[in-house]
Short mmCIF file of C-alpha atoms in Angstrom, two decimals:
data_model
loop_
_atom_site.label_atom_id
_atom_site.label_comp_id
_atom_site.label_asym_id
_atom_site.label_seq_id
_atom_site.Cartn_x
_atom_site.Cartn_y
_atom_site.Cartn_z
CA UNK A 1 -2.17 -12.72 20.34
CA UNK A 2 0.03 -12.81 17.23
CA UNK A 3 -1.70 -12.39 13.44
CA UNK A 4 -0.88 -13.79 10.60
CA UNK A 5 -1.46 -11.71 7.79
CA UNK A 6 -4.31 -12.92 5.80
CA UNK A 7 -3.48 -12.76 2.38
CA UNK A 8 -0.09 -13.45 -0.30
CA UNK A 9 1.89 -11.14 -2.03
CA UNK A 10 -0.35 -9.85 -5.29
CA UNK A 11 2.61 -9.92 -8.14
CA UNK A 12 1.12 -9.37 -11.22
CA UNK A 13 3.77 -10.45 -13.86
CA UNK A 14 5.93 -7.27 -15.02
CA UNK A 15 5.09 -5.86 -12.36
CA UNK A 16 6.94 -2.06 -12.06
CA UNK A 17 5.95 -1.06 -8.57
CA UNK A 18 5.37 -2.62 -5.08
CA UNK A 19 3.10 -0.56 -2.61
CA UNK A 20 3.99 -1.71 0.97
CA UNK A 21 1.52 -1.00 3.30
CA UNK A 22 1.85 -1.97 6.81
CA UNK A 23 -0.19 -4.32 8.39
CA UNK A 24 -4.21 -4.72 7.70
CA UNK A 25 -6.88 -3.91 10.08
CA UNK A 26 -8.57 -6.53 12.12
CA UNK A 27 -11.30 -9.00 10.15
CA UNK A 28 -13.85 -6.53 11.55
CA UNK A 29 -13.02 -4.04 9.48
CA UNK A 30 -13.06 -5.84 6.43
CA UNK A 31 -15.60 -5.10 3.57
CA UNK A 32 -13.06 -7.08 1.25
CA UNK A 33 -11.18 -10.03 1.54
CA UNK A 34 -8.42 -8.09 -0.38
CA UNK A 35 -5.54 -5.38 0.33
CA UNK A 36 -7.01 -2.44 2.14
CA UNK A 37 -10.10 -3.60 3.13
CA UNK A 38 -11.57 -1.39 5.56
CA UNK A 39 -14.10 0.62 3.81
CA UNK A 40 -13.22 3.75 5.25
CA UNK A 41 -9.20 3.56 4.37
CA UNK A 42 -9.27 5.91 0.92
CA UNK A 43 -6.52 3.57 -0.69
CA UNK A 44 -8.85 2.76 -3.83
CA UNK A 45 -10.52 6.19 -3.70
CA UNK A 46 -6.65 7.91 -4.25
CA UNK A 47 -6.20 5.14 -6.99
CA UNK A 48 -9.43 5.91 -8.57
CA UNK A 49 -9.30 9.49 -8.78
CA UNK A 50 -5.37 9.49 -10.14
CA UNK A 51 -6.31 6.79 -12.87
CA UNK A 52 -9.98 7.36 -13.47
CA UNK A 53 -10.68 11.03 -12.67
CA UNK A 54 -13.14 9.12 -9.90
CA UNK A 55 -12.94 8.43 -6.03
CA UNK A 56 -15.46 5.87 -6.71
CA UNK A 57 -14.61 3.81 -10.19
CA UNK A 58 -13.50 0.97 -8.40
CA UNK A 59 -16.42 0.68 -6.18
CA UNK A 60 -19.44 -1.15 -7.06
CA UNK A 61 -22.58 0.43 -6.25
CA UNK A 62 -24.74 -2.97 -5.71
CA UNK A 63 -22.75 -4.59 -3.35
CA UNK A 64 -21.84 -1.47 -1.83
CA UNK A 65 -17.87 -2.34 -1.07
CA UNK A 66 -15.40 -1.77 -3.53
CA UNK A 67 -14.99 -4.52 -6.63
CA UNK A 68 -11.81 -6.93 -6.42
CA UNK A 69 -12.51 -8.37 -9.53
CA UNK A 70 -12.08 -4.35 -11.01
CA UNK A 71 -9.21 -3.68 -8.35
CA UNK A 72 -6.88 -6.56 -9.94
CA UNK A 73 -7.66 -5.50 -13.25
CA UNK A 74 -6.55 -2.78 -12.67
CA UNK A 75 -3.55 -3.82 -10.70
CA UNK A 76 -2.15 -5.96 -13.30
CA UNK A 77 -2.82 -3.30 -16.15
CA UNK A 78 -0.40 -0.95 -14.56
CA UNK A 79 1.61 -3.24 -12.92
CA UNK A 80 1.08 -2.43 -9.47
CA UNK A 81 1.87 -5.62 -6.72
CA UNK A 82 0.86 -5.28 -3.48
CA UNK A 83 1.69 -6.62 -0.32
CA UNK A 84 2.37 -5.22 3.45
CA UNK A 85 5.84 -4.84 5.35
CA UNK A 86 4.67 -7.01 8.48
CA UNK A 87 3.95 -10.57 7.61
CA UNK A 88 2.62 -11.63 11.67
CA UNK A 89 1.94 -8.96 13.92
CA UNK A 90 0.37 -7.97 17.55
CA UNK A 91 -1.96 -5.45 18.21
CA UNK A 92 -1.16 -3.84 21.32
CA UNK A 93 -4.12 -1.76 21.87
CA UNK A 94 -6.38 -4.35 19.56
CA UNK A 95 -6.79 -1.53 17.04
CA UNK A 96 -5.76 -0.94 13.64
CA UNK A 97 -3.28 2.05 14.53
CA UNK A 98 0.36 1.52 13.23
CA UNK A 99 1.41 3.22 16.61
CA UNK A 100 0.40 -0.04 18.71
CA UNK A 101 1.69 -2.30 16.19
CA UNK A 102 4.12 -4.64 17.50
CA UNK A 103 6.08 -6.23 14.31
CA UNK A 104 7.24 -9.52 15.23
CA UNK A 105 8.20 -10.76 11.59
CA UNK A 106 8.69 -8.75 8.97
CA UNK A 107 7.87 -8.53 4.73
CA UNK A 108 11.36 -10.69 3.79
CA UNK A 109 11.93 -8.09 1.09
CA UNK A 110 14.58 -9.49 -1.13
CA UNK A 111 12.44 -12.63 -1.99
CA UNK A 112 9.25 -11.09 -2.85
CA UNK A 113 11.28 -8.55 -5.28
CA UNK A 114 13.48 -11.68 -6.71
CA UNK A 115 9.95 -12.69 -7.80
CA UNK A 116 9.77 -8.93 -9.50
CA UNK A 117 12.10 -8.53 -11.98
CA UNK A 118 10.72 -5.73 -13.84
CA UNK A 119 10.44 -3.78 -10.38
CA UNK A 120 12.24 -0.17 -9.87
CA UNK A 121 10.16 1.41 -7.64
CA UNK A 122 9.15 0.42 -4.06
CA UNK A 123 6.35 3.10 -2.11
CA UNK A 124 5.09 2.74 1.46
CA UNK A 125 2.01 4.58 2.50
CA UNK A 126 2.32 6.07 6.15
CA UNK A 127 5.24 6.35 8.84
CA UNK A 128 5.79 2.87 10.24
CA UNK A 129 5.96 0.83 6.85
CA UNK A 130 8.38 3.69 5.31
CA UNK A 131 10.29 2.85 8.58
CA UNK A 132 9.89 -1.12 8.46
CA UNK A 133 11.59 -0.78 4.85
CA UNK A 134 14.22 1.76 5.77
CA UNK A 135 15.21 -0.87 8.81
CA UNK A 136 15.26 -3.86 6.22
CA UNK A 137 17.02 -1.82 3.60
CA UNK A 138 20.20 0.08 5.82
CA UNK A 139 18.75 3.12 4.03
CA UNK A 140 17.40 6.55 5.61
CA UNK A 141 13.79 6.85 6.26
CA UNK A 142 12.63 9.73 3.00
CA UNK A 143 10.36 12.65 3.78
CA UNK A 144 6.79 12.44 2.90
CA UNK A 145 6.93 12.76 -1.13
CA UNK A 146 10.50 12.33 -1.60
CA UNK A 147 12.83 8.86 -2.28
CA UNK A 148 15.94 6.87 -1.80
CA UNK A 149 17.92 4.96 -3.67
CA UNK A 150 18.30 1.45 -3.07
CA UNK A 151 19.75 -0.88 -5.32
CA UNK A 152 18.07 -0.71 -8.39
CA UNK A 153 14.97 0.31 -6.70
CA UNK A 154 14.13 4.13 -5.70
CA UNK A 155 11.80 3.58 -2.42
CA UNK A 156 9.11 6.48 -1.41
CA UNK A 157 7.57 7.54 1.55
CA UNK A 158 3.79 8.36 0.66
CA UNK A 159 0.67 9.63 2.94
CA UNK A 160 -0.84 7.38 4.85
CA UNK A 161 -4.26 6.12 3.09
CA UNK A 162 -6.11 6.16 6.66
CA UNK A 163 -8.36 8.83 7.26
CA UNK A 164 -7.17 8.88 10.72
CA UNK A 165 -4.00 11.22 8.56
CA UNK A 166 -5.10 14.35 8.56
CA UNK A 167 -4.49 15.57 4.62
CA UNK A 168 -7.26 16.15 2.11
CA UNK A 169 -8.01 13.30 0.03
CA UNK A 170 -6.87 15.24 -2.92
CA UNK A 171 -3.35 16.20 -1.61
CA UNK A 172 -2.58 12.73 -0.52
CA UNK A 173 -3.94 11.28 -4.36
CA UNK A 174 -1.18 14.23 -5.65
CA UNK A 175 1.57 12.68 -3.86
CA UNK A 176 0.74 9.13 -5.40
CA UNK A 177 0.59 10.50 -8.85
CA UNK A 178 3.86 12.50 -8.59
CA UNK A 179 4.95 9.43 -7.83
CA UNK A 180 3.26 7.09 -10.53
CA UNK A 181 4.58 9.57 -12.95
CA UNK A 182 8.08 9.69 -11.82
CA UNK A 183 8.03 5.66 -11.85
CA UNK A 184 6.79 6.04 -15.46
CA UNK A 185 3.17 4.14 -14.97
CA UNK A 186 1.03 7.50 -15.14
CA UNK A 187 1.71 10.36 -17.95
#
């Protein structure tokens, strides 16, 4: 069966950066009809503890999953956009791993960023979306931490968010904010 991904491009205008994720987990999994939706991916923990000193700031404690409403606040006060680099997809094993992820249309890149002027800096958490870009781009897949120049754009290859990769949730939030800093959004 082929998915559709579930949800548009978030562009918040002047948007600086565009985290490209790779594909979301099945509606199972979800806890939030929003980017990175599985409760146990630490996405919003890494952004809460680089921009809030907190794993938890954008979690609510009442309803128990963490708060969209405070996640796109957020988003469009540091000009973050989100989106994933497969647009329809097929789960080969019916799991959420990138490994069995068959990509049978990708992100089309250049008109999301045409829609991004004030973008520089592209980053894609885990293996398989720093490879989806490199593919789209003609440009060599970076090591973990580390970027390429594209264009205008410098694109980096971050941790994965899952906690399937095995780093400390603290060593993968120091990657991100070695990169927020070098894209000038973080001091």
């Amino acid at each position: 069966m082929i998915e559709t991904h579930p949800w548009p491009p978030f562009v918040p205008n002047g948007a600086k950066i565009l985290i490209l994720g790779t594909f979301p987990p099945g509606v199972n999994r979800h806890a939030i009809d929003f980017y990175y939706p599985n409760p146990i991916n630490d996405f919003w923990r890494i952004m809460g503890l680089i921009f809030y000193g907190d794993k938890m700031a954008l979690f609510d404690d009442k309803s128990g999953v963490f708060d969209i409403t405070r996640i796109k606040d957020f988003l469009t006060e540091r000009g973050i956009a989100l989106n994933d680099t497969v647009r329809r997809a097929r789960r080969l094993k019916g799991n959420a791993s990138d490994k069995f992820l068959e990509v049978v249309e990708a992100v089309p890149l250049h008109d999301l960023l045409s829609a991004m002027p004030d973008c520089h800096t592209i980053a894609t958490p885990g293996e398989k979306a720093a490879s989806i870009i490199a593919e789209i781009t003609g440009t060599k897949i970076p090591r973990m931490g580390e970027s390429v120049d594209w264009r205008q754009y410098k694109i980096w290859r971050m941790p994965s968010t899952s906690r399937a990769y095995p780093m400390r949730l603290e060593a993968k939030a120091e990657y991100y904010r070695s990169m927020f800093i070098s894209a000038g959004i973080l001091d």
